[in-house]
Structures are given as structure tokens and as C-alpha cells.
Amino acid sequence: MIRTVLLTPAEFASWTPSLGDLLMDVVDGGSSLGFLHGLTRDEAIAWWNDLAPAVADGSLAVWAAADPSGRCLGTISLGFGTMPNGRHRAEVRKLMVHSAARGQGLGRTLLAAAERTAAERGITLLVLDTETGSPAERFYRAAHWQQAGTIPDYAADPAGVLRPTTLFYKHLARQAAPVAS
């Protein structure tokens, strides 16, 4: 059984080695996540470690999904707007599913957890970008995200080839506040 948790700042550091392994698997598999082939484990872990201050101050929420042995099989992050005019929105970042766990609904589970938490926190708009024509693009369309546009040559894929990126958004229903009794 896969367990999905929203990582607390105290837990985050203990997860960075597993998150680094996941990042390497996904980049090695050809997914465009901002990294090129040849990413080392030390670099992947260091990238995650560099996010610790944002997790600690609450501007970044990170979920991890693990199998019973503790191997990280998936993750998703939400970056929350910090400017006064953008506190209603958040950015979905780095949704990843390990190659051994694809096709089992883990991506949908992670995305639903992020969307639910965002709505609970009063977020009404989510945004993201993904490589045009990728399986991720089809995934977000199937999850009812709306295309905002495409930017040509936006980012290099892991092989270093420039690819277009599709921008997506999704409006969330504001969650009703609990009624005091």
C-alpha cells in the first residue's frame, strides 16, 4: 500500500535522499523537470535540500508517496503566492511518479491531494507548466485543467533539446469555513 503524506518542515530533510532518487529516475526517464541527463544523486539531493527554507516558512508544500519499504514513488509540490495580489493562487511544481509506479493512479492521487489542500487554504487558482506533447500534458487535460497557452522553446528536455511548454490553470471552488457550534 502506498502512503501519501504532506511533509512537515521537521520531516522534510529526512525525505530528501528518497526525493533525490525519485528525481533521478524521472529525469533519466526523459521527463522535463528543469534538469539534464547526467544529474547525479548528490545534485538531486542538494536541489531538494535547497528547498528546505521554503518548506519551513510555508511558501512551499511538498507531498511524498512511499511504498511500505519507504521508497519514494511520487511527489508533488505547491508554491504559494507571497505577494499581496497573488495570495489566492499557487503553482503546482514537480509532480513526479517513479517509473515503477506509473499507470496505477498515483499521479491522480497526488494531484488531488494538492488541489484539496490548496482549496482548504483558500487558494482559488492553480497554475502549472509542462512540456507540450508530453504524457504529462495529456494527464493534466484529463484532470480538467485548462490550457492558457504555449511558449515555444521554453525549456530544454533532459537531452538538452529546446521544447515548447504548455501553461495550464485550474479554478478551485472555495471551501466553506466550518460552522462554529
Backbone as JSON, one array per atom type, in Angstrom:
{
  "sequence": "MIRTVLLTPAEFASWTPSLGDLLMDVVDGGSSLGFLHGLTRDEAIAWWNDLAPAVADGSLAVWAAADPSGRCLGTISLGFGTMPNGRHRAEVRKLMVHSAARGQGLGRTLLAAAERTAAERGITLLVLDTETGSPAERFYRAAHWQQAGTIPDYAADPAGVLRPTTLFYKHLARQAAPVAS",
  "N": [[0.84, -1.18, 0.0], [0.54, 2.19, -0.84], [1.6, 5.07, 0.8], [0.71, 8.4, 1.25], [1.93, 11.53, 2.19], [1.79, 14.83, 3.5], [4.57, 16.65, 3.85], [6.05, 17.76, 6.83], [7.97, 20.6, 7.98], [9.87, 19.57, 9.79], [10.08, 16.91, 9.02], [10.98, 17.01, 6.42], [13.82, 17.09, 5.7], [14.64, 14.46, 6.19], [13.51, 13.13, 4.1], [14.77, 13.99, 1.79], [16.93, 12.41, 0.55], [15.48, 10.21, -0.58], [13.67, 11.59, -2.18], [15.49, 12.72, -3.92], [16.43, 10.42, -5.24], [14.08, 9.71, -6.57], [13.76, 11.95, -8.25], [16.02, 11.61, -9.92], [15.31, 9.2, -11.21], [13.06, 9.99, -12.69], [14.05, 12.05, -14.34], [16.01, 10.57, -15.71], [14.27, 9.0, -17.11], [13.38, 10.67, -19.06], [11.68, 12.82, -18.57], [10.84, 16.25, -18.53], [11.98, 18.35, -16.24], [13.45, 20.5, -15.59], [16.03, 19.69, -15.41], [19.03, 18.17, -16.72], [20.14, 15.2, -18.52], [22.48, 13.14, -16.8], [22.37, 14.09, -14.3], [23.44, 13.92, -11.02], [23.22, 11.89, -8.03], [23.98, 13.27, -5.73], [23.65, 15.93, -6.63], [20.89, 15.94, -7.11], [19.82, 15.47, -4.54], [20.87, 17.7, -3.24], [19.47, 19.72, -4.58], [16.85, 19.3, -3.62], [17.37, 19.71, -0.87], [17.92, 22.44, -0.91], [15.41, 23.51, -0.96], [14.43, 23.49, 1.57], [14.24, 25.89, 3.26], [11.98, 27.19, 2.12], [9.99, 25.29, 2.55], [10.02, 25.34, 5.31], [9.15, 27.98, 5.86], [6.61, 27.9, 4.93], [5.95, 28.65, 2.34], [6.16, 26.75, 0.44], [4.69, 23.66, -0.15], [5.16, 20.22, 0.19], [4.46, 17.0, -0.9], [4.92, 13.52, -0.33], [4.96, 10.24, -1.6], [5.11, 6.94, -0.6], [6.18, 3.51, -0.72], [5.59, 0.48, 1.26], [8.2, -0.16, 2.1], [9.4, 2.25, 2.32], [10.42, 3.49, 0.1], [10.45, 6.23, -2.01], [7.9, 6.92, -4.18], [6.54, 8.89, -5.46], [5.83, 12.42, -5.82], [4.63, 15.74, -5.22], [4.5, 19.26, -5.4], [3.44, 22.41, -4.04], [3.71, 25.75, -4.7], [3.17, 28.65, -2.98], [1.63, 31.82, -3.52], [3.21, 34.83, -2.57], [3.03, 37.54, -2.7], [0.9, 40.35, -2.02], [-1.18, 40.64, -3.96], [-1.41, 38.15, -5.03], [-2.08, 36.06, -3.39], [-4.15, 34.35, -3.63], [-3.56, 32.37, -5.34], [-1.67, 29.46, -6.42], [1.2, 27.56, -7.42], [1.54, 24.53, -9.09], [4.12, 22.32, -8.73], [6.66, 20.18, -9.91], [5.39, 17.51, -10.13], [5.87, 14.18, -9.8], [6.2, 10.78, -10.68], [7.51, 7.68, -9.92], [9.12, 5.52, -12.26], [8.51, 2.83, -11.86], [6.02, 2.9, -10.72], [4.11, 3.95, -12.34], [0.97, 4.45, -14.05], [-0.81, 3.51, -12.18], [-2.45, 5.23, -10.89], [-1.27, 6.94, -9.07], [-0.3, 9.51, -9.71], [-2.72, 10.91, -10.12], [-3.74, 10.71, -7.53], [-1.85, 12.2, -6.03], [-2.1, 14.73, -7.28], [-4.77, 15.31, -6.68], [-4.61, 15.48, -3.89], [-3.01, 17.77, -3.59], [-4.65, 19.69, -4.84], [-6.89, 19.6, -3.17], [-5.82, 20.4, -0.65], [-4.95, 22.96, -1.36], [-7.42, 24.23, -1.91], [-8.55, 24.07, 0.65], [-6.91, 25.84, 1.95], [-7.77, 28.21, 0.99], [-7.01, 28.85, -1.57], [-7.81, 29.73, -4.84], [-7.05, 29.53, -7.44], [-5.01, 27.57, -9.44], [-1.88, 27.09, -11.08], [0.3, 25.83, -13.65], [3.09, 24.53, -15.56], [4.04, 22.51, -18.35], [5.82, 20.19, -20.45], [5.01, 20.53, -23.81], [3.07, 18.23, -25.63], [3.84, 16.06, -24.16], [3.4, 13.09, -22.05], [2.59, 14.11, -19.6], [1.23, 16.45, -20.27], [-1.11, 15.43, -21.46], [-2.11, 14.12, -19.23], [-2.78, 16.28, -17.46], [-4.76, 17.56, -18.97], [-6.71, 15.54, -18.94], [-7.32, 15.68, -16.27], [-8.89, 17.85, -16.1], [-7.74, 20.39, -16.35], [-7.2, 23.64, -17.7], [-5.97, 24.86, -20.76], [-3.79, 27.58, -21.05], [-2.01, 28.64, -22.8], [0.82, 28.34, -25.09], [4.34, 28.27, -25.05], [6.94, 28.63, -27.24], [10.04, 26.8, -27.45], [10.7, 26.91, -24.69], [11.93, 25.47, -22.58], [14.69, 23.25, -22.05], [14.74, 19.78, -22.77], [15.68, 16.72, -21.0], [17.75, 15.85, -22.66], [18.77, 18.15, -23.64], [17.51, 19.44, -25.72], [15.61, 22.11, -26.95], [12.25, 22.64, -26.09], [8.72, 23.21, -26.56], [6.48, 24.65, -24.13], [3.48, 24.09, -22.37], [1.14, 26.08, -20.76], [-1.0, 25.78, -18.01], [-4.09, 26.15, -16.18], [-6.25, 25.99, -13.31], [-9.35, 26.53, -11.87], [-10.41, 26.55, -8.54], [-12.96, 25.54, -6.31], [-13.92, 27.54, -3.65], [-13.46, 26.46, -0.36], [-15.93, 25.93, 2.06], [-15.96, 27.56, 5.19], [-15.69, 25.96, 8.36], [-18.61, 25.68, 10.34], [-19.12, 27.32, 13.32], [-20.02, 25.9, 16.43]],
  "CA": [[0.0, 0.0, 0.0], [1.3, 3.43, -0.93], [1.22, 6.08, 1.79], [0.99, 9.76, 0.79], [1.96, 12.45, 3.32], [2.24, 16.21, 3.36], [5.75, 16.68, 4.7], [6.25, 18.89, 7.73], [9.37, 21.06, 7.92], [10.72, 18.67, 10.57], [10.24, 15.65, 8.27], [11.46, 17.23, 5.06], [15.22, 16.72, 5.5], [14.8, 13.01, 6.16], [12.98, 12.64, 2.83], [15.49, 14.47, 0.6], [17.6, 11.37, -0.23], [14.49, 9.46, -1.37], [13.17, 12.5, -3.22], [16.56, 12.82, -4.9], [16.39, 9.2, -6.06], [12.91, 9.83, -7.44], [14.09, 12.94, -9.27], [16.94, 10.99, -10.88], [14.56, 8.22, -12.01], [12.16, 10.69, -13.61], [14.89, 12.71, -15.35], [16.58, 9.51, -16.54], [13.19, 8.51, -17.96], [13.11, 11.63, -20.13], [10.75, 13.89, -18.21], [11.41, 17.59, -18.46], [11.74, 18.92, -14.91], [14.44, 21.53, -15.35], [17.34, 19.07, -15.25], [19.55, 17.49, -17.9], [20.73, 13.88, -18.28], [23.74, 13.23, -16.1], [22.11, 14.55, -12.95], [23.97, 12.97, -10.03], [22.42, 11.76, -6.82], [24.33, 14.4, -4.86], [23.0, 17.14, -7.16], [19.45, 15.81, -6.9], [19.56, 15.66, -3.1], [21.16, 19.11, -2.93], [18.36, 20.54, -5.08], [15.77, 19.18, -2.65], [17.8, 20.37, 0.37], [17.82, 23.89, -1.1], [14.01, 23.9, -0.79], [14.06, 23.42, 2.99], [13.74, 27.15, 3.81], [10.62, 27.46, 1.63], [9.1, 24.38, 3.28], [9.98, 25.82, 6.69], [8.37, 29.22, 6.01], [5.25, 27.65, 4.46], [5.7, 29.09, 0.97], [6.17, 25.56, -0.39], [4.18, 22.43, 0.45], [5.67, 19.06, -0.54], [3.9, 15.7, -0.55], [5.7, 12.36, -0.76], [4.24, 8.97, -1.59], [6.1, 5.88, -0.4], [5.71, 2.13, -0.56], [5.82, 0.03, 2.65], [9.63, -0.18, 2.43], [9.85, 3.63, 2.47], [10.92, 4.02, -1.17], [9.61, 7.32, -2.51], [7.37, 6.61, -5.51], [5.93, 10.05, -6.09], [5.81, 13.68, -5.1], [4.07, 16.94, -5.84], [4.72, 20.44, -4.56], [2.67, 23.62, -4.3], [4.34, 27.01, -4.32], [2.11, 29.6, -2.67], [1.92, 33.22, -3.81], [3.58, 35.58, -1.38], [2.7, 38.95, -2.89], [-0.49, 40.6, -1.6], [-2.16, 40.48, -5.03], [-1.38, 36.79, -5.57], [-2.24, 35.05, -2.34], [-5.27, 33.46, -3.99], [-3.1, 31.37, -6.32], [-0.49, 28.64, -6.12], [1.76, 26.89, -8.59], [1.86, 23.11, -8.96], [5.51, 22.12, -9.14], [7.36, 18.9, -9.81], [4.65, 16.27, -9.95], [6.71, 13.09, -10.29], [5.86, 9.41, -10.31], [8.59, 6.76, -10.25], [8.82, 4.68, -13.43], [7.95, 1.55, -11.4], [4.69, 3.09, -10.15], [3.24, 4.66, -13.29], [-0.22, 3.76, -14.53], [-1.55, 2.96, -11.05], [-3.28, 6.27, -10.3], [-0.57, 7.73, -8.07], [-0.29, 10.91, -10.14], [-4.04, 11.47, -9.82], [-3.84, 10.82, -6.07], [-1.03, 13.33, -5.61], [-2.7, 15.97, -7.77], [-5.99, 15.53, -5.9], [-4.2, 15.92, -2.55], [-2.56, 19.16, -3.7], [-5.81, 20.52, -5.14], [-7.73, 19.63, -1.96], [-5.15, 21.23, 0.34], [-4.99, 24.34, -1.85], [-8.76, 24.75, -1.67], [-8.71, 24.21, 2.11], [-6.15, 27.02, 2.36], [-8.35, 29.4, 0.38], [-6.49, 29.07, -2.92], [-8.88, 29.57, -5.83], [-6.47, 29.37, -8.78], [-3.74, 26.86, -9.55], [-1.23, 27.19, -12.39], [1.45, 24.95, -13.86], [3.55, 24.39, -16.94], [4.57, 21.19, -18.65], [6.29, 20.07, -21.83], [3.97, 20.33, -24.82], [3.1, 16.93, -26.28], [4.31, 15.02, -23.24], [2.34, 12.4, -21.32], [2.09, 14.99, -18.54], [0.23, 17.36, -20.84], [-2.36, 14.66, -21.58], [-2.56, 13.87, -17.86], [-3.44, 17.48, -16.93], [-6.02, 17.75, -19.71], [-7.66, 14.56, -18.42], [-7.68, 16.1, -14.91], [-9.75, 19.03, -16.27], [-7.0, 21.64, -16.34], [-7.45, 24.42, -18.91], [-4.76, 25.38, -21.39], [-3.73, 29.04, -21.14], [-1.18, 28.98, -23.96], [2.04, 27.57, -25.32], [5.52, 29.08, -25.28], [7.91, 27.82, -27.98], [11.44, 26.76, -27.0], [10.72, 27.43, -23.32], [12.87, 24.75, -21.7], [15.37, 22.1, -22.64], [14.43, 18.47, -22.2], [16.89, 16.17, -20.39], [18.81, 15.7, -23.67], [19.24, 19.48, -23.99], [16.77, 19.96, -26.87], [14.57, 23.06, -26.57], [10.89, 22.16, -26.33], [7.67, 24.15, -26.14], [5.83, 24.4, -22.84], [2.08, 24.47, -22.29], [0.72, 26.62, -19.47], [-2.34, 25.35, -17.62], [-4.66, 26.69, -14.94], [-7.47, 25.35, -12.83], [-10.07, 27.25, -10.81], [-10.87, 25.69, -7.44], [-14.07, 26.07, -5.52], [-13.51, 27.93, -2.29], [-14.02, 25.58, 0.65], [-16.7, 26.62, 3.1], [-15.37, 27.51, 6.52], [-16.51, 25.18, 9.29], [-19.55, 26.45, 11.12], [-18.88, 27.2, 14.77], [-21.23, 25.43, 17.14]],
  "C": [[0.89, 1.24, 0.0], [0.72, 4.44, 0.04], [1.64, 7.45, 1.26], [0.88, 10.7, 1.98], [2.39, 13.84, 2.87], [3.38, 16.37, 4.36], [5.79, 17.94, 5.55], [7.69, 19.38, 7.56], [10.32, 20.13, 8.68], [11.01, 17.37, 9.83], [11.01, 15.82, 6.97], [12.89, 16.73, 4.84], [15.41, 15.21, 5.42], [14.32, 12.4, 4.84], [13.85, 13.02, 1.64], [16.31, 13.4, -0.12], [16.63, 10.57, -1.12], [13.91, 10.32, -2.48], [14.22, 12.69, -4.31], [16.61, 11.61, -5.81], [15.23, 9.24, -7.03], [13.2, 10.8, -8.57], [15.01, 12.35, -10.34], [16.2, 10.0, -11.78], [13.71, 8.92, -13.07], [12.95, 11.4, -14.72], [15.52, 11.68, -16.28], [15.54, 8.94, -17.51], [12.77, 9.49, -19.04], [12.14, 12.74, -19.8], [11.48, 15.21, -18.05], [11.03, 18.23, -17.13], [12.75, 20.01, -14.58], [15.85, 20.99, -15.24], [17.73, 18.36, -16.54], [20.05, 16.1, -17.51], [22.11, 14.07, -17.65], [23.6, 13.78, -14.69], [22.61, 13.5, -11.96], [23.05, 12.93, -8.82], [22.71, 12.92, -5.86], [23.66, 15.69, -5.32], [21.49, 17.11, -6.91], [19.07, 16.05, -5.44], [19.8, 17.12, -2.72], [20.04, 20.02, -3.41], [17.19, 20.49, -4.09], [16.14, 19.89, -1.34], [17.68, 21.89, 0.27], [16.39, 24.4, -0.92], [13.58, 23.95, 0.68], [13.6, 24.76, 3.57], [12.32, 27.48, 3.37], [9.61, 26.54, 2.3], [8.93, 24.9, 4.7], [9.11, 27.07, 6.85], [6.95, 29.08, 5.45], [4.96, 28.12, 3.05], [5.74, 27.93, -0.03], [5.65, 24.38, 0.42], [4.64, 21.28, -0.44], [5.01, 17.8, 0.01], [4.87, 14.63, -1.04], [4.81, 11.13, -0.64], [5.28, 7.86, -1.54], [5.43, 4.53, -0.31], [6.02, 1.69, 0.87], [7.29, -0.01, 3.06], [10.19, 1.22, 2.64], [10.4, 4.24, 1.21], [9.94, 5.07, -1.68], [9.21, 7.02, -3.96], [6.74, 7.8, -6.2], [6.0, 11.27, -5.2], [5.07, 14.72, -5.91], [4.33, 18.08, -4.86], [3.78, 21.55, -4.99], [3.48, 24.81, -3.8], [3.26, 28.05, -4.15], [2.56, 31.02, -2.98], [2.21, 33.97, -2.52], [3.26, 37.07, -1.5], [1.23, 39.17, -2.55], [-1.52, 40.36, -2.7], [-2.21, 39.06, -5.59], [-1.59, 35.71, -4.54], [-3.39, 34.1, -2.59], [-4.82, 32.34, -4.93], [-1.88, 30.62, -5.8], [-0.06, 27.96, -7.41], [2.05, 25.43, -8.26], [3.26, 22.93, -9.53], [5.92, 20.67, -8.96], [6.48, 17.72, -9.4], [5.47, 15.17, -10.6], [6.17, 11.76, -9.79], [6.99, 8.52, -10.81], [8.16, 5.87, -11.41], [8.18, 3.36, -13.02], [6.52, 1.68, -10.89], [3.72, 3.77, -11.11], [2.06, 3.78, -13.7], [-1.08, 3.17, -13.43], [-2.4, 4.01, -10.34], [-2.58, 7.14, -9.27], [-0.51, 9.21, -8.45], [-1.62, 11.59, -9.84], [-4.22, 11.67, -8.31], [-3.07, 12.03, -5.56], [-1.64, 14.66, -6.04], [-3.96, 16.3, -6.97], [-5.65, 16.02, -4.5], [-3.78, 17.39, -2.58], [-3.75, 20.09, -3.96], [-6.69, 20.68, -3.89], [-7.11, 20.55, -0.9], [-5.17, 22.69, -0.08], [-6.36, 24.95, -1.57], [-9.02, 24.98, -0.18], [-7.99, 25.45, 2.63], [-6.66, 28.31, 1.7], [-7.81, 29.74, -0.99], [-7.62, 28.82, -3.9], [-8.36, 29.38, -7.25], [-5.14, 28.64, -8.67], [-3.21, 27.03, -10.96], [-0.09, 26.19, -12.45], [1.9, 25.05, -15.3], [4.13, 23.0, -17.12], [4.97, 21.13, -20.12], [5.14, 19.74, -22.77], [4.16, 18.96, -25.49], [3.55, 15.78, -25.39], [3.14, 14.26, -22.64], [1.76, 13.26, -20.2], [1.04, 15.96, -19.07], [-1.12, 16.64, -20.97], [-2.96, 14.38, -20.21], [-3.33, 15.08, -17.32], [-4.73, 17.77, -17.67], [-7.09, 16.79, -19.18], [-8.14, 14.92, -17.02], [-8.44, 17.44, -14.92], [-9.02, 20.36, -16.05], [-7.22, 22.32, -17.69], [-6.13, 24.96, -19.45], [-4.85, 26.9, -21.48], [-2.92, 29.47, -22.36], [0.05, 28.11, -24.03], [3.17, 28.55, -25.62], [6.54, 28.22, -26.02], [9.3, 27.9, -27.34], [11.62, 27.25, -25.57], [11.78, 26.78, -22.45], [13.49, 23.59, -22.46], [14.89, 20.82, -21.97], [15.72, 17.89, -21.63], [18.06, 15.99, -21.37], [19.36, 17.06, -24.12], [18.54, 20.11, -25.17], [15.67, 20.9, -26.38], [13.2, 22.55, -27.0], [9.89, 23.25, -25.94], [7.06, 23.7, -24.81], [4.4, 24.88, -22.91], [1.79, 24.93, -20.87], [-0.72, 26.21, -19.23], [-2.78, 26.09, -16.37], [-5.89, 25.89, -14.58], [-8.06, 26.2, -11.72], [-10.56, 26.22, -9.79], [-12.04, 26.35, -6.74], [-13.54, 26.4, -4.13], [-14.21, 27.01, -1.31], [-14.78, 26.4, 1.69], [-15.99, 26.47, 4.44], [-16.26, 26.69, 7.43], [-17.41, 26.11, 10.11], [-19.29, 26.21, 12.59], [-20.15, 26.77, 15.46], [-21.29, 26.04, 18.52]]
}
